[in-house]
Short mmCIF file of C-alpha atoms in Angstrom, two decimals:
data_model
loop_
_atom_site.label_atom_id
_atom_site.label_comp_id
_atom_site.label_asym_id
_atom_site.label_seq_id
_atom_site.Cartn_x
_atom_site.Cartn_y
_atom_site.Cartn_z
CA UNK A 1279 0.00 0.00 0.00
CA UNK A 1280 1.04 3.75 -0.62
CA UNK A 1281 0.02 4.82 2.64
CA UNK A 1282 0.92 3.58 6.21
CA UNK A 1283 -1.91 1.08 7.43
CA UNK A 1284 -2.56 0.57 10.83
CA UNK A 1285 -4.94 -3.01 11.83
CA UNK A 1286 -5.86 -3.41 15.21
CA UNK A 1287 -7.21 -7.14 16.37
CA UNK A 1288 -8.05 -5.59 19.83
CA UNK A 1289 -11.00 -3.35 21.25
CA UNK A 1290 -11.45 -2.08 23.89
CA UNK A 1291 -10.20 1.85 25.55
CA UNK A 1292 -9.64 0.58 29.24
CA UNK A 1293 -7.31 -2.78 28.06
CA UNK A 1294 -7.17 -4.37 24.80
CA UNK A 1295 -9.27 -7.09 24.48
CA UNK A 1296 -8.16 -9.96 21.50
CA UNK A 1297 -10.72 -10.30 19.16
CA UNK A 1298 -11.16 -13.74 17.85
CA UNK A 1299 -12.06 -12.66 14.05
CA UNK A 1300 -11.37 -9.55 12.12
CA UNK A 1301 -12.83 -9.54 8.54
CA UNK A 1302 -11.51 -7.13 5.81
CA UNK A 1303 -13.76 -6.41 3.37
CA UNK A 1304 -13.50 -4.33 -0.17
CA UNK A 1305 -14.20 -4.59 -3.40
CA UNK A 1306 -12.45 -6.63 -6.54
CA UNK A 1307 -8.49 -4.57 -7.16
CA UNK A 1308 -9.77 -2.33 -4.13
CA UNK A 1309 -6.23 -3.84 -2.11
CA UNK A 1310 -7.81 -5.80 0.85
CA UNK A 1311 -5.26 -8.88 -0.51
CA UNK A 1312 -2.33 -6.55 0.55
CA UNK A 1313 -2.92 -6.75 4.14
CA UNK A 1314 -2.56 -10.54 3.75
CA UNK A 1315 0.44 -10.41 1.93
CA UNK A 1316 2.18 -7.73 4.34
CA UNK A 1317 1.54 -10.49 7.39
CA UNK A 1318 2.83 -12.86 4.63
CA UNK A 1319 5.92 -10.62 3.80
CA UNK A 1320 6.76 -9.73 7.48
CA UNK A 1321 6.90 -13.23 8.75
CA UNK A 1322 9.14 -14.67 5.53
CA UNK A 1323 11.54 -11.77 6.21
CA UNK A 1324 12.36 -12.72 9.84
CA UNK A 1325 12.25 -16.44 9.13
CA UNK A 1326 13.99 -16.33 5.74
CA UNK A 1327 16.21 -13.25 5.64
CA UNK A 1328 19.32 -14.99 6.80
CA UNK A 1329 19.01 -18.04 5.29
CA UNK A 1330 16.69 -17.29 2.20
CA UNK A 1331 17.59 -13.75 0.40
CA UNK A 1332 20.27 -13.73 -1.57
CA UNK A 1333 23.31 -12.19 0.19
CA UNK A 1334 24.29 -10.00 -2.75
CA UNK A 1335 20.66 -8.74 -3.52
CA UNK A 1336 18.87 -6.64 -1.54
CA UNK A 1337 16.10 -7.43 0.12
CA UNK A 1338 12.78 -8.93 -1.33
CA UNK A 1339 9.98 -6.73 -1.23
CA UNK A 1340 7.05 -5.29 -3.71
CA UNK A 1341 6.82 -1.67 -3.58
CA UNK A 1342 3.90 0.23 -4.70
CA UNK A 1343 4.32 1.26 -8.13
CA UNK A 1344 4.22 5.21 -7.82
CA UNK A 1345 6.67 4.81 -4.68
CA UNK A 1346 9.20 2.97 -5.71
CA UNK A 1347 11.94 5.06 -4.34
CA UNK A 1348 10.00 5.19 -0.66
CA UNK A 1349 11.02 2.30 1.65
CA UNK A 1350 8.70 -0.50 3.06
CA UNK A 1351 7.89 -0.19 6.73
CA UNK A 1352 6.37 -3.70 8.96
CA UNK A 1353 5.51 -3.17 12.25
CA UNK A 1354 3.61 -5.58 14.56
CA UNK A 1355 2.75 -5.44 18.15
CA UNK A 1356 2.40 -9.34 20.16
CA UNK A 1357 2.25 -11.18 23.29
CA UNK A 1358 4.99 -13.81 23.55
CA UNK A 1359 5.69 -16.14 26.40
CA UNK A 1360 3.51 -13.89 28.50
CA UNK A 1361 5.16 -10.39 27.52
CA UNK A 1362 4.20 -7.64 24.82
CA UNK A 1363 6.25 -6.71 22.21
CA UNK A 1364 6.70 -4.17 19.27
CA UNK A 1365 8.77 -5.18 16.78
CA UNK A 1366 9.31 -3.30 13.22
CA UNK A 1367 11.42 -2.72 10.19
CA UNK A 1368 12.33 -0.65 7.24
CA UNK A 1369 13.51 -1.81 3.96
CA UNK A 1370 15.00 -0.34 0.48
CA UNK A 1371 15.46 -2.32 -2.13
CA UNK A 1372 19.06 -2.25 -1.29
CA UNK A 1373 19.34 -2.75 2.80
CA UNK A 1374 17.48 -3.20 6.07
CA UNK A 1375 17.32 1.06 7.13
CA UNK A 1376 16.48 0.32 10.32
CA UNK A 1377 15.05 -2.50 12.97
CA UNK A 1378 13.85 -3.02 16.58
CA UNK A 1379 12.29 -5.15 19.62
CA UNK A 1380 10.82 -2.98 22.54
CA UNK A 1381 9.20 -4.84 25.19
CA UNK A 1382 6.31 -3.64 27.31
CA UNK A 1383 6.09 -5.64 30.51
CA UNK A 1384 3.66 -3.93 32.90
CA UNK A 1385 2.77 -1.39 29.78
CA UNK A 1386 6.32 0.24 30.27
CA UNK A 1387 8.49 0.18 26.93
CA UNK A 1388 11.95 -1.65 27.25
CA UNK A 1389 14.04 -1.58 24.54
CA UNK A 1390 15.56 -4.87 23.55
CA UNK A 1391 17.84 -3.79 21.02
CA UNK A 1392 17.52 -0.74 17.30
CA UNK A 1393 18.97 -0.95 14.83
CA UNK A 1394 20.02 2.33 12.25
CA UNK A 1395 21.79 0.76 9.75
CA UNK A 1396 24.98 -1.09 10.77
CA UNK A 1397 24.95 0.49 13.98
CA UNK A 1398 23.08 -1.54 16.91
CA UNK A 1399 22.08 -0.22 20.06
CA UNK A 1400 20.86 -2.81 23.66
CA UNK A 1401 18.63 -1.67 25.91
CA UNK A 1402 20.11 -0.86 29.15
CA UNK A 1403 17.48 -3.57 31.01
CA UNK A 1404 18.72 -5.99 28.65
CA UNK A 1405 22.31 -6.13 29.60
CA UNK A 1406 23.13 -9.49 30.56
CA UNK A 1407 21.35 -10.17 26.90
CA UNK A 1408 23.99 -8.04 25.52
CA UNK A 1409 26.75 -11.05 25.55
CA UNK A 1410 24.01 -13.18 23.10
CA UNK A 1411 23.32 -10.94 21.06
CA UNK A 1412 26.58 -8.16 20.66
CA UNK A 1413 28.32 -11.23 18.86
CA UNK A 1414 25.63 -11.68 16.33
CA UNK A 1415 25.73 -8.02 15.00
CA UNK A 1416 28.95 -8.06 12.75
CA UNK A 1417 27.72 -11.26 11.55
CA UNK A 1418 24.49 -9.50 10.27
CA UNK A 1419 24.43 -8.66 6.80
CA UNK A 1420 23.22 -5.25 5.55
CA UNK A 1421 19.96 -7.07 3.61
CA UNK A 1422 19.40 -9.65 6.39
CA UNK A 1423 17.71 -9.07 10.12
CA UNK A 1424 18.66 -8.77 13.02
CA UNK A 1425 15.91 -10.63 14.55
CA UNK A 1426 16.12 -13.65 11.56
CA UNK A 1427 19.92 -14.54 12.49
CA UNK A 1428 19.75 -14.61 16.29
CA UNK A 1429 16.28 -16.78 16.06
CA UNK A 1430 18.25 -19.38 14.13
CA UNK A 1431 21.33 -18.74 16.00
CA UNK A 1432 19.06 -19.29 19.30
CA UNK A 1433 19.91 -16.22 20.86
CA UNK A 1434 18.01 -16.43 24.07
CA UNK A 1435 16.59 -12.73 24.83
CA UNK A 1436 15.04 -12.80 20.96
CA UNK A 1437 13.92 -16.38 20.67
CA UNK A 1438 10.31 -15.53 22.34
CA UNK A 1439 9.43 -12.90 19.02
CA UNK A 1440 11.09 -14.96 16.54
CA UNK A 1441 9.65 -17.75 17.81
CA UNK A 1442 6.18 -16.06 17.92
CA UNK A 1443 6.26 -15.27 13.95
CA UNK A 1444 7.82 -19.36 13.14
CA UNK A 1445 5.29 -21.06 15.40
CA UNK A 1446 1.74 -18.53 15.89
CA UNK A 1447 1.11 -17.25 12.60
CA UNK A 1448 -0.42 -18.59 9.59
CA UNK A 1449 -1.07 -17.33 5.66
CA UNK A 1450 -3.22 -18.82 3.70
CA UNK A 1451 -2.90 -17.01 0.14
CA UNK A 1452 -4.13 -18.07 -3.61
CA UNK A 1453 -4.91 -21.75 -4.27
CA UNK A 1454 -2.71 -24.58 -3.40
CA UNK A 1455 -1.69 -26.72 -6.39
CA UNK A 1456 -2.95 -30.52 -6.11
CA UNK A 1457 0.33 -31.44 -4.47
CA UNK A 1458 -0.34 -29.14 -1.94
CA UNK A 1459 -3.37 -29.87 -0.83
CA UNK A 1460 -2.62 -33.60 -0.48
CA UNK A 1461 0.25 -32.85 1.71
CA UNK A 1462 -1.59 -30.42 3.80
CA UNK A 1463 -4.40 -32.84 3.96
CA UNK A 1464 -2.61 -35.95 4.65
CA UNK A 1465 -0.33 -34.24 7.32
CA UNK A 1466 -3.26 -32.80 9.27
CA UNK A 1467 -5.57 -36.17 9.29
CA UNK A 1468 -1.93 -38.62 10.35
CA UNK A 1469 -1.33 -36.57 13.19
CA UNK A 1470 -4.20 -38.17 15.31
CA UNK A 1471 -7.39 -39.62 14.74
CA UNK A 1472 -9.54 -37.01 16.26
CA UNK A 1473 -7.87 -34.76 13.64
CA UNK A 1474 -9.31 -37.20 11.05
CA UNK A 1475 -12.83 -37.87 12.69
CA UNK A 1476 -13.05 -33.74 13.35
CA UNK A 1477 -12.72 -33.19 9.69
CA UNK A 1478 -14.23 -35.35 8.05
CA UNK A 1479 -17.49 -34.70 10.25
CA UNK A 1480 -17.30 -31.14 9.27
CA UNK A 1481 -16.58 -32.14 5.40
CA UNK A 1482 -19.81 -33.97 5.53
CA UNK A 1483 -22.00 -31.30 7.22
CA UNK A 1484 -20.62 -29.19 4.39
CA UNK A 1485 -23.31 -30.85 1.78
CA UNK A 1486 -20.75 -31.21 -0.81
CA UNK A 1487 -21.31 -34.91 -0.94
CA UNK A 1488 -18.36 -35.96 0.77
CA UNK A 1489 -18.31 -39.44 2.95
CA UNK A 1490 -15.07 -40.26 3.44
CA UNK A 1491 -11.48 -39.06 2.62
CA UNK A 1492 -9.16 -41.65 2.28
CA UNK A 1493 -5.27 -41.39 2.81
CA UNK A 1494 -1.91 -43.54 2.65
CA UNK A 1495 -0.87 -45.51 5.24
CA UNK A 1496 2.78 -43.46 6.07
CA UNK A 1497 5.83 -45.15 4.60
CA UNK A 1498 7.00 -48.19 7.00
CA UNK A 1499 10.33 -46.19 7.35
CA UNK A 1500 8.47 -42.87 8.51
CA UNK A 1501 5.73 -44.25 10.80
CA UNK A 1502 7.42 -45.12 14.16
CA UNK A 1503 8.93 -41.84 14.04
CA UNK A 1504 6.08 -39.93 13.47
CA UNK A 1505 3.93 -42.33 16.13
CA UNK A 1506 7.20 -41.16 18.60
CA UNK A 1507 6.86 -37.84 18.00
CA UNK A 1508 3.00 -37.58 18.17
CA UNK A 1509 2.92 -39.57 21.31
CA UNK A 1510 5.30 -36.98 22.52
CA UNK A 1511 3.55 -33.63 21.43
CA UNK A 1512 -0.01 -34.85 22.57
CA UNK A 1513 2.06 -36.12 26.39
CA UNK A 1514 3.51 -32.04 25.96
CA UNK A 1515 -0.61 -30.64 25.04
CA UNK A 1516 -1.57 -33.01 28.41
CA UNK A 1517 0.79 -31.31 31.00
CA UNK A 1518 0.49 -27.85 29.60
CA UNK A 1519 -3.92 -28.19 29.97
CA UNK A 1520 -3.21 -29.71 33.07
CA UNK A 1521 -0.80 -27.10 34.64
CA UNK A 1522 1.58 -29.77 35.74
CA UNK A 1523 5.05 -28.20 33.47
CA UNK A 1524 6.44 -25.10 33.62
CA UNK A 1525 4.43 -23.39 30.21
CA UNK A 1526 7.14 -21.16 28.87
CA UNK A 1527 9.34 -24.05 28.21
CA UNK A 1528 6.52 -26.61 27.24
CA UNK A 1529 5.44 -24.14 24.70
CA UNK A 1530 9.08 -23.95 22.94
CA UNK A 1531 9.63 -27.39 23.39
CA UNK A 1532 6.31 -28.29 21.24
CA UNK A 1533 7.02 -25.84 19.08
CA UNK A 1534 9.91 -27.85 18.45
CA UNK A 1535 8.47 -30.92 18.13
CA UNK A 1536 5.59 -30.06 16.08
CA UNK A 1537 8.25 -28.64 13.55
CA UNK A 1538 10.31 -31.41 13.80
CA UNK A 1539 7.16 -33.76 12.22
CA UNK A 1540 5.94 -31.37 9.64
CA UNK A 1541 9.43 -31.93 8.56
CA UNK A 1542 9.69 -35.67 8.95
CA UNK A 1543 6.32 -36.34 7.29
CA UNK A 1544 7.62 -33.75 4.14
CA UNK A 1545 10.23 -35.73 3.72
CA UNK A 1546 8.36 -38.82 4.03
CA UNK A 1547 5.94 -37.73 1.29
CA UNK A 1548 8.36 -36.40 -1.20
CA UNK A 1549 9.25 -39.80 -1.43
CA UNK A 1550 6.58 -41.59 -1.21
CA UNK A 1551 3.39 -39.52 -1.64
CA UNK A 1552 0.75 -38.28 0.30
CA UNK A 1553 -1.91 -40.56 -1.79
CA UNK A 1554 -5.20 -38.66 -0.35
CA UNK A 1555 -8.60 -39.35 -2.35
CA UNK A 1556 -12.04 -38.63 -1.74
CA UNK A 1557 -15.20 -40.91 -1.35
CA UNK A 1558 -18.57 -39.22 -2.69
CA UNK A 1559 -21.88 -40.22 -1.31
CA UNK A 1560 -23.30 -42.34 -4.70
CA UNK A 1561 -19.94 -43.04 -6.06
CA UNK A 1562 -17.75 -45.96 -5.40
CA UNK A 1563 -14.76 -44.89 -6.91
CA UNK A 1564 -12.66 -42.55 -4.97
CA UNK A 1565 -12.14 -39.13 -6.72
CA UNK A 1566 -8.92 -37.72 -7.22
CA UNK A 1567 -7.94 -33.93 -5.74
CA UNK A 1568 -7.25 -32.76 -8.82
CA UNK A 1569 -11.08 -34.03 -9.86
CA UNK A 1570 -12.69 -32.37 -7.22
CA UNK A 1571 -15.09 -29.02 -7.66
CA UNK A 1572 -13.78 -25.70 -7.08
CA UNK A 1573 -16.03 -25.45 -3.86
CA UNK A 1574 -14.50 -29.02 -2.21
CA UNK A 1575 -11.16 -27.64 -3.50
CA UNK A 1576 -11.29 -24.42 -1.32
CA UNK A 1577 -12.89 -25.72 1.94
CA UNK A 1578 -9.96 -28.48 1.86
CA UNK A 1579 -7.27 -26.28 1.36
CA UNK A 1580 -8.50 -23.76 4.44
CA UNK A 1581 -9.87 -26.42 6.95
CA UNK A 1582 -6.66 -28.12 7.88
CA UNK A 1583 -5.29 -25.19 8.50
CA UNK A 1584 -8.21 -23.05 10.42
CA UNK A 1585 -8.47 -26.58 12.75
CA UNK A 1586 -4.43 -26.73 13.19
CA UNK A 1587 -4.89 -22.86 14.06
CA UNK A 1588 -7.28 -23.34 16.82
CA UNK A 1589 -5.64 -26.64 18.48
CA UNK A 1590 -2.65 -24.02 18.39
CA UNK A 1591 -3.85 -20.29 19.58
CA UNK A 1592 -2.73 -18.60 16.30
CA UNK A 1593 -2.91 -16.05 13.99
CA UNK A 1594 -4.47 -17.20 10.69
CA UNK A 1595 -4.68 -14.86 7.94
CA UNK A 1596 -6.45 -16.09 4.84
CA UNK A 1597 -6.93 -14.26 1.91
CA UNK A 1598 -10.67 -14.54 -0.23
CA UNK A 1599 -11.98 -16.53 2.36
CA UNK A 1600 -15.01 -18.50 0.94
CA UNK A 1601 -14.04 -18.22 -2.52
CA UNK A 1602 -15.95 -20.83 -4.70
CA UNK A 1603 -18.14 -21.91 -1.12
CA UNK A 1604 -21.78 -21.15 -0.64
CA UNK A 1605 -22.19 -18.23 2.11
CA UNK A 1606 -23.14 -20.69 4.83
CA UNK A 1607 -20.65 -23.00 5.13
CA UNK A 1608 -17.66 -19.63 4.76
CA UNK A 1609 -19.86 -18.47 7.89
CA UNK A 1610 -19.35 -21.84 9.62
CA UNK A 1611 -15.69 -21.51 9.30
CA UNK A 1612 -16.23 -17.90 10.60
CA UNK A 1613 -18.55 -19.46 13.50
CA UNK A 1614 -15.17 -21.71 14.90
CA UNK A 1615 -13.31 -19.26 15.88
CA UNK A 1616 -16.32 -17.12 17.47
CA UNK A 1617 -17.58 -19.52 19.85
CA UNK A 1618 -15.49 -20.42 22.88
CA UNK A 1619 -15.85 -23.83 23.06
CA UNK A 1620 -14.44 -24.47 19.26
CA UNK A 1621 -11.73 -21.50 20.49
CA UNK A 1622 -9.93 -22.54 23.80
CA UNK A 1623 -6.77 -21.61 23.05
CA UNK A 1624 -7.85 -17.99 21.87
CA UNK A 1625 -6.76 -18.40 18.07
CA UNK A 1626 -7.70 -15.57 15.59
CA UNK A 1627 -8.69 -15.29 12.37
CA UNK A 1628 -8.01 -12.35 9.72
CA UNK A 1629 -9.72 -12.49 6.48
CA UNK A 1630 -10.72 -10.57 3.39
CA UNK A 1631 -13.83 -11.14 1.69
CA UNK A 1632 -15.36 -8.83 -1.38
CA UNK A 1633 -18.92 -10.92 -0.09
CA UNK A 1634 -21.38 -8.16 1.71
CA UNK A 1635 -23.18 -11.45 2.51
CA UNK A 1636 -20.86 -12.57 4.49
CA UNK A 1637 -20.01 -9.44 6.80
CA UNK A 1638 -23.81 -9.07 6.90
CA UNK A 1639 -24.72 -12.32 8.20
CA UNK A 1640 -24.27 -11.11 12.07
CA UNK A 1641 -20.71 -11.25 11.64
CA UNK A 1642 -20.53 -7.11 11.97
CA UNK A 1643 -20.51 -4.80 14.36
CA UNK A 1644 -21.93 -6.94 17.48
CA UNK A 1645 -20.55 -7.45 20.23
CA UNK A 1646 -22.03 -10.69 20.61
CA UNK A 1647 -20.57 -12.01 17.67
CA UNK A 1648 -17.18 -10.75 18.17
CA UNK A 1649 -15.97 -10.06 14.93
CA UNK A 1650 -14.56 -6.54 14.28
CA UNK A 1651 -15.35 -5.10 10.53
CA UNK A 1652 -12.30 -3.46 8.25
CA UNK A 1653 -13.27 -1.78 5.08
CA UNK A 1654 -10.64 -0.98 1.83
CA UNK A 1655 -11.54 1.33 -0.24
CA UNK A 1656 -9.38 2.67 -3.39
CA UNK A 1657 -8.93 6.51 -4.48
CA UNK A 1658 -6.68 7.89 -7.20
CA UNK A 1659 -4.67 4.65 -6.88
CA UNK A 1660 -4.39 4.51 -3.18
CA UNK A 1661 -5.84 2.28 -0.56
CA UNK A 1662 -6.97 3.11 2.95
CA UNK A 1663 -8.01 0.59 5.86
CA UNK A 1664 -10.09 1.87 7.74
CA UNK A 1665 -13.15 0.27 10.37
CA UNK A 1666 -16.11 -0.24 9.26
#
């Protein structure tokens, strides 16, 4: 966007209050898909900076057209491991301009370190952090951040935000290619079975005519690994709803784990296949992805995700939610992550619609619904965000 855009998933003028689902709507081209793809943007550059920008490029980013000379700015404020943060940065197309992490414990701002350039400057209440992360900044390349190389480089006072942008957020952007979708699909239903029951009950209450999905059994040489590594993450889930581990460290330490099978089963299926097909009510030969309507197509790219979101507590952002889906069922998928029981964990969802329908459908304004309304609306080339 031209102009600085500010989204706020809070309410609230005494404390903020999360709220569980903001919805962005605006018409087709109005630029309601560039709020997605600036979450998208902010989390690849502090995952991917280090280790996925070309060291002799500068760094990735999509200007707007008529400012191509004006730098990008991300900012995002967060609760990790029990503490607020702010952290931001400004890109050219040639270097990082500048970077920082202030911390707000009891609403008073600590800086953690900023960044102007090459130079780096600690916060004096984060002193004994100094010795982690004073050794990473010569190390830091002009086009890279700060806050990418010590999160792979575990250094300990900026693991909690880097950590909160690997493991708590979530894009969901354009359509997933058949591959895709199997993978997604057959790594969400192996995990456990009440992943696979859970779906599949809300696939069927989707009247789309699904009855079953049917997947792979996991390569011989993958499955006691995986069964060892689920066993362990749902023994982690038990102690931290029970209260029985310390939560700070059980968090990281799923985090971890949870990574650690996405990649296993990856690898597993890049070999082998994910080999997911669907069973139709009337049909007794199982339908291929790639045969399947638009409408089944989208609601089994988002589901996996939107479940995996709320077992979690994320941040899902997903752009054109309800694209190729009848009103009702996109409203259902709005419905999990408004009602508490379906929402323990306090996940929320971001999406962008160009469907009145949808926002209309008592998903506005009320409080009772909480859902908070965004509108974009274009002018003379420019897009503003503003609530609706």
């Amino acid at each position: 966007m031209a102009q600085p855009q500010q989204l706020r998933l809070s309410r609230g003028t005494t404390g903020p209050l999360a709220v569980p689902v903001t919805a962005i709507h605006g018409v087709a081209a109005s630029g309601k898909s560039s709020v997605i793809d600036a979450f998208a943007r902010m989390r690849d550059a502090v995952l991917h900076s280090v280790s996925g920008w070309d060291p002799y490029a500068g760094p990735q980013r999509q200007p707007h057209l008529e400012f191509l000379d004006e730098p990008s700015e991300f900012v995002a404020t967060f609760v990790a491991e029990g503490v607020p943060y702010t952290y931001g940065f400004r890109i050219d197309s040639g270097d990082v301009l500048a970077e920082w992490l202030h911390a707000h414990p009891r609403s008073r701002k600590r800086i953690v370190f900023e960044r102007n350039a090459d130079e780096v400057k600690i916060g004096p209440m984060f002193e004994a952090a100094r010795y982690g992360i004073a050794p990473l900044v010569p190390l830091v390349r002009p086009n890279a951040l700060l806050l990418s190389l010590a999160g792979q480089l575990y250094a300990e006072a900026l693991v909690p935000a880097y950590r909160w942008f690997a493991t708590n957020v979530a894009v969901q952007q354009g359509d997933s290619t058949t591959e895709q979708l199997a993978n997604e699909l057959g790594s969400h239903i192996s995990r456990s079975p009440d992943n696979a029951a859970r779906l599949l009950m809300l696939l069927r209450t989707a009247d789309l005519g699904i009855e079953d999905l049917l997947v792979t059994e996991p390569d011989p040489r993958y499955a006691d690994y995986l069964r060892d590594l689920d066993t362990e993450i749902a023994a982690l889930v038990h102690h931290l709803d029970h209260g029985t581990v310390d939560p700070v460290l059980a968090e990281r330490e799923l985090g971890t784990v949870r990574a650690a099978r996405d990649a296993l089963y990856q690898r597993m299926v890049e070999r082998s296949g994910a080999g997911v097909s669907v069973v139709h009510e009337g049909i007794k030969q199982a339908m291929e992805l790639a045969d399947e309507s638009t409408a089944t197509r989208a609601l089994l790219r988002v589901l996996p995700a939107m479940l995996d979101a709320l077992d979690t507590g994320q941040v899902i952002a997903v752009d054109d939610l309800g694209v190729g889906l009848p009103v009702e069922e996109t409203d259902r998928l709005v419905q999990l992550f408004q009602n508490p029981e379906t929402n323990s964990r306090g996940a929320q969802l971001i999406y962008t619609t160009a469907n009145r329908a949808l926002i209309d459908r008592n998903n506005g304004r009320s409080q009772r619904t909480r859902t908070a309304v965004w509108q974009v609306r274009r002018s003379a080339g420019v897009s503003e965000l503003a609530p609706l």
